[in-house]
mmCIF file of C-alpha atoms in Angstrom:
data_model
loop_
_atom_site.group_PDB
_atom_site.id
_atom_site.type_symbol
_atom_site.label_atom_id
_atom_site.label_comp_id
_atom_site.label_asym_id
_atom_site.label_seq_id
_atom_site.Cartn_x
_atom_site.Cartn_y
_atom_site.Cartn_z
ATOM 1 C CA MET Z 118 35.862 218.262 159.209
ATOM 2 C CA SER Z 119 34.880 221.781 160.176
ATOM 3 C CA ILE Z 120 34.685 222.973 163.764
ATOM 4 C CA GLY Z 121 30.919 223.342 163.443
ATOM 5 C CA LYS Z 122 30.478 219.681 162.440
ATOM 6 C CA VAL Z 123 32.703 218.562 165.306
ATOM 7 C CA PHE Z 124 30.661 220.675 167.745
ATOM 8 C CA VAL Z 125 27.287 219.380 166.461
ATOM 9 C CA ASN Z 126 28.549 215.782 166.437
ATOM 10 C CA GLY Z 127 29.760 216.126 170.042
ATOM 11 C CA ILE Z 128 26.411 217.542 171.175
ATOM 12 C CA PHE Z 129 24.542 214.713 169.416
ATOM 13 C CA VAL Z 130 26.708 211.982 171.003
ATOM 14 C CA ASN Z 131 26.396 213.473 174.482
ATOM 15 C CA LEU Z 132 22.617 213.976 174.202
ATOM 16 C CA LYS Z 133 22.227 210.379 173.036
ATOM 17 C CA ARG Z 134 24.161 209.203 176.100
ATOM 18 C CA LEU Z 135 22.080 211.369 178.438
ATOM 19 C CA ILE Z 136 18.673 210.482 176.981
ATOM 20 C CA PHE Z 137 19.082 206.771 176.318
ATOM 21 C CA GLY Z 138 21.814 205.963 178.852
ATOM 22 C CA SER Z 139 22.192 202.425 177.564
ATOM 23 C CA ASP Z 140 25.989 202.472 177.658
ATOM 24 C CA CYS Z 141 26.151 204.053 181.116
ATOM 25 C CA VAL Z 142 27.197 202.008 184.120
ATOM 26 C CA THR Z 143 27.487 203.420 187.611
ATOM 27 C CA ASP Z 144 30.612 202.871 189.662
ATOM 28 C CA LEU Z 145 28.634 200.704 192.089
ATOM 29 C CA GLN Z 146 27.344 198.443 189.294
ATOM 30 C CA LEU Z 147 30.803 198.106 187.791
ATOM 31 C CA ARG Z 148 32.378 197.383 191.178
ATOM 32 C CA ASN Z 149 29.789 194.687 191.949
ATOM 33 C CA ASP Z 150 30.285 193.088 188.521
ATOM 34 C CA ALA Z 151 34.063 193.060 189.011
ATOM 35 C CA LEU Z 152 33.799 191.596 192.527
ATOM 36 C CA ASN Z 153 31.383 188.888 191.371
ATOM 37 C CA GLY Z 154 33.607 187.892 188.460
ATOM 38 C CA ASN Z 155 31.244 189.101 185.754
ATOM 39 C CA VAL Z 156 33.898 191.356 184.236
ATOM 40 C CA LEU Z 157 36.751 189.337 182.807
ATOM 41 C CA PRO Z 158 39.947 190.994 181.634
ATOM 42 C CA SER Z 159 40.860 190.570 178.002
ATOM 43 C CA PRO Z 160 43.678 188.099 177.384
ATOM 44 C CA LYS Z 161 47.064 189.806 177.301
ATOM 45 C CA VAL Z 162 49.115 186.989 175.729
ATOM 46 C CA ALA Z 163 48.370 185.167 172.478
ATOM 47 C CA GLU Z 164 49.373 181.764 173.842
ATOM 48 C CA ILE Z 165 49.192 179.900 170.526
ATOM 49 C CA GLU Z 166 51.146 182.484 168.520
ATOM 50 C CA CYS Z 167 53.771 183.005 171.257
ATOM 51 C CA ILE Z 168 57.076 181.267 170.466
ATOM 52 C CA GLY Z 169 58.203 181.247 174.121
ATOM 53 C CA CYS Z 170 61.498 183.082 173.530
ATOM 54 C CA GLY Z 171 61.258 184.931 176.856
ATOM 55 C CA GLY Z 172 62.433 188.219 175.399
ATOM 56 C CA CYS Z 173 59.361 190.040 176.704
ATOM 57 C CA ALA Z 174 60.181 189.035 180.286
ATOM 58 C CA ASN Z 175 63.775 190.183 179.889
ATOM 59 C CA VAL Z 176 62.956 193.619 178.450
ATOM 60 C CA CYS Z 177 60.190 194.402 180.965
ATOM 61 C CA PRO Z 178 61.460 197.343 183.063
ATOM 62 C CA THR Z 179 59.200 196.532 186.031
ATOM 63 C CA ARG Z 180 59.685 192.727 185.917
ATOM 64 C CA ALA Z 181 55.919 192.322 185.544
ATOM 65 C CA ILE Z 182 56.333 189.430 183.106
ATOM 66 C CA THR Z 183 57.389 185.955 184.164
ATOM 67 C CA MET Z 184 57.668 182.876 181.993
ATOM 68 C CA LYS Z 185 55.110 180.242 183.023
ATOM 69 C CA PRO Z 186 56.194 176.666 182.213
ATOM 70 C CA ILE Z 187 53.920 174.695 179.882
ATOM 71 C CA GLU Z 188 54.024 171.252 178.353
ATOM 72 C CA PRO Z 189 56.695 171.420 175.622
ATOM 73 C CA VAL Z 190 55.424 172.119 172.103
ATOM 74 C CA GLU Z 191 57.561 171.926 168.944
ATOM 75 C CA ILE Z 192 56.794 175.112 167.018
ATOM 76 C CA ALA Z 193 59.365 174.514 164.274
ATOM 77 C CA GLU Z 194 61.871 171.824 163.478
ATOM 78 C CA GLY Z 195 64.262 171.770 166.412
ATOM 79 C CA ILE Z 196 62.634 174.697 168.261
ATOM 80 C CA ILE Z 197 60.621 173.806 171.355
ATOM 81 C CA LYS Z 198 58.324 176.187 173.255
ATOM 82 C CA ASN Z 199 58.277 175.236 176.931
ATOM 83 C CA ALA Z 200 57.077 178.468 178.564
ATOM 84 C CA ILE Z 201 54.732 181.365 177.860
ATOM 85 C CA PRO Z 202 54.647 184.838 179.416
ATOM 86 C CA GLU Z 203 52.383 185.683 182.309
ATOM 87 C CA ILE Z 204 51.753 189.376 182.998
ATOM 88 C CA ASP Z 205 51.298 190.686 186.548
ATOM 89 C CA GLU Z 206 48.730 193.446 185.994
ATOM 90 C CA ILE Z 207 49.618 195.192 189.247
ATOM 91 C CA ASN Z 208 53.258 195.728 188.272
ATOM 92 C CA CYS Z 209 52.623 196.326 184.553
ATOM 93 C CA VAL Z 210 52.908 200.007 183.577
ATOM 94 C CA HIS Z 211 51.775 199.436 179.957
ATOM 95 C CA CYS Z 212 54.984 200.773 178.448
ATOM 96 C CA TYR Z 213 54.649 198.137 175.668
ATOM 97 C CA HIS Z 214 58.357 197.317 175.610
ATOM 98 C CA CYS Z 215 57.279 193.664 175.562
ATOM 99 C CA HIS Z 216 54.945 194.225 172.609
ATOM 100 C CA ASP Z 217 57.612 196.077 170.658
ATOM 101 C CA PHE Z 218 60.235 193.380 171.333
ATOM 102 C CA CYS Z 219 58.001 190.378 170.584
ATOM 103 C CA PRO Z 220 58.934 188.912 167.184
ATOM 104 C CA VAL Z 221 55.332 187.799 166.543
ATOM 105 C CA PHE Z 222 53.634 190.702 168.361
ATOM 106 C CA GLY Z 223 51.806 188.174 170.542
ATOM 107 C CA LEU Z 224 51.125 190.495 173.480
ATOM 108 C CA PHE Z 225 48.107 192.678 174.227
ATOM 109 C CA GLY Z 226 45.965 191.185 171.462
ATOM 110 C CA VAL Z 227 47.291 193.154 168.505
ATOM 111 C CA ALA Z 228 49.222 191.215 165.874
ATOM 112 C CA ALA Z 229 50.767 194.275 164.255
ATOM 113 C CA THR Z 230 53.706 196.604 164.563
ATOM 114 C CA ILE Z 231 51.586 199.224 166.300
ATOM 115 C CA HIS Z 232 50.837 199.807 169.935
ATOM 116 C CA PRO Z 233 47.622 198.286 171.269
ATOM 117 C CA ASN Z 234 46.312 201.764 172.029
ATOM 118 C CA ASP Z 235 46.925 202.926 168.438
ATOM 119 C CA VAL Z 236 50.016 204.891 169.393
ATOM 120 C CA GLY Z 237 52.008 205.564 166.245
ATOM 121 C CA ASN Z 238 51.214 204.633 162.666
ATOM 122 C CA LYS Z 239 49.343 201.550 161.593
ATOM 123 C CA CYS Z 240 51.177 198.902 159.635
ATOM 124 C CA GLU Z 241 49.939 198.734 156.045
ATOM 125 C CA LYS Z 242 51.333 195.234 155.470
ATOM 126 C CA ASP Z 243 49.425 192.020 156.097
ATOM 127 C CA VAL Z 244 51.123 190.829 159.290
ATOM 128 C CA THR Z 245 49.693 187.305 158.986
ATOM 129 C CA SER Z 246 51.484 186.773 155.669
ATOM 130 C CA MET Z 247 54.655 188.208 157.206
ATOM 131 C CA LEU Z 248 54.496 185.572 159.952
ATOM 132 C CA VAL Z 249 54.043 182.759 157.414
ATOM 133 C CA ASP Z 250 56.841 184.021 155.140
ATOM 134 C CA PRO Z 251 59.343 185.717 157.480
ATOM 135 C CA ALA Z 252 61.918 188.226 156.302
ATOM 136 C CA GLU Z 253 65.666 187.700 156.463
ATOM 137 C CA VAL Z 254 67.238 188.942 159.683
ATOM 138 C CA SER Z 255 70.889 189.990 159.656
ATOM 139 C CA ASP Z 256 73.416 188.393 162.007
ATOM 140 C CA GLN Z 257 73.903 191.749 163.718
ATOM 141 C CA GLN Z 258 70.175 192.001 164.476
ATOM 142 C CA ILE Z 259 70.105 188.400 165.716
ATOM 143 C CA ARG Z 260 73.009 189.118 168.093
ATOM 144 C CA LEU Z 261 71.197 192.212 169.383
ATOM 145 C CA ILE Z 262 67.957 190.287 169.929
ATOM 146 C CA ALA Z 263 69.851 187.354 171.490
ATOM 147 C CA GLN Z 264 70.878 189.529 174.426
ATOM 148 C CA TYR Z 265 67.282 189.389 175.649
ATOM 149 C CA LEU Z 266 66.366 185.769 174.898
ATOM 150 C CA THR Z 267 66.247 183.185 177.671
ATOM 151 C CA ASP Z 268 67.974 180.534 175.593
ATOM 152 C CA ASP Z 269 70.079 180.364 172.473
ATOM 153 C CA SER Z 270 68.062 177.759 170.540
ATOM 154 C CA ILE Z 271 67.107 180.260 167.834
ATOM 155 C CA ILE Z 272 70.701 181.376 167.405
ATOM 156 C CA GLN Z 273 71.884 177.750 167.350
ATOM 157 C CA LYS Z 274 69.227 176.872 164.745
ATOM 158 C CA ASN Z 275 70.273 179.846 162.588
ATOM 159 C CA ARG Z 276 73.932 178.758 162.820
ATOM 160 C CA GLU Z 277 73.042 175.164 161.868
ATOM 161 C CA MET Z 278 70.987 176.330 158.884
ATOM 162 C CA ARG Z 279 73.849 178.555 157.692
ATOM 163 C CA GLU Z 280 76.405 175.722 158.065
ATOM 164 C CA LYS Z 281 74.109 173.295 156.213
ATOM 165 C CA ALA Z 282 73.655 175.770 153.345
ATOM 166 C CA GLN Z 283 77.426 176.297 153.194
ATOM 167 C CA GLN Z 284 78.068 172.517 153.108
ATOM 168 C CA GLU Z 285 75.498 172.079 150.338
ATOM 169 C CA ALA Z 286 77.125 174.886 148.344
ATOM 170 C CA GLU Z 287 80.560 173.325 148.796
ATOM 171 C CA ALA Z 288 79.221 169.885 147.784
ATOM 172 C CA ALA Z 289 77.615 171.365 144.680
ATOM 173 C CA LYS Z 290 80.864 173.171 143.812
ATOM 174 C CA ALA Z 291 82.898 169.961 144.301
ATOM 175 C CA ALA Z 292 80.442 168.026 142.125
ATOM 176 C CA ALA Z 293 80.698 170.674 139.400
ATOM 177 C CA GLU Z 294 84.510 170.567 139.539
ATOM 178 C CA ALA Z 295 84.482 166.748 139.386
ATOM 179 C CA SER Z 296 82.178 166.922 136.390
ATOM 180 C CA ASP Z 297 84.525 169.402 134.674
ATOM 181 C CA VAL Z 298 87.550 167.147 135.347
ATOM 182 C CA ALA Z 299 85.677 164.106 133.986
ATOM 183 C CA GLU Z 300 84.792 166.028 130.809
ATOM 184 C CA ASP Z 301 88.424 167.146 130.357
ATOM 185 C CA ASN Z 302 89.679 163.527 130.676
ATOM 186 C CA GLU Z 303 87.334 162.308 127.964
#
């Protein structure tokens, strides 16, 4: 876009605001609306999508996030969510460490690997499908993430799944060897 178009567009937008003034609110009107409860803040935590890991509270540099207990909900087999984050707006400095750490990006209303204020590049992938079909996470990454979790249920579940897969592989190998021995005896 040329500098002339930008200049003309800016003049048009500003004249529209001055002439029609429909989107203008005075400080007094806004203050009265806020004091009377007519202005509600947007929700900061996606309570349904949140898995309750508590990592956001642990990485918050200002300790503005606390985990609020809720009635336990089983979000996956063997994994129970019993708390969700609550953000203290006065202490929050909007550094988005919590958003970046959250495995489901359930903070500040943006389910994507971008900052809520469009800082950085937008994610081209469909995040919803990524949540339904998660990617493999290495043991090293799990250990790094585990430093910030409030409990080790996810690590324990990962260990159990790995042990179960190993037992199934060993059972299949033993069955194949038994089959080979039976064929050799015949």
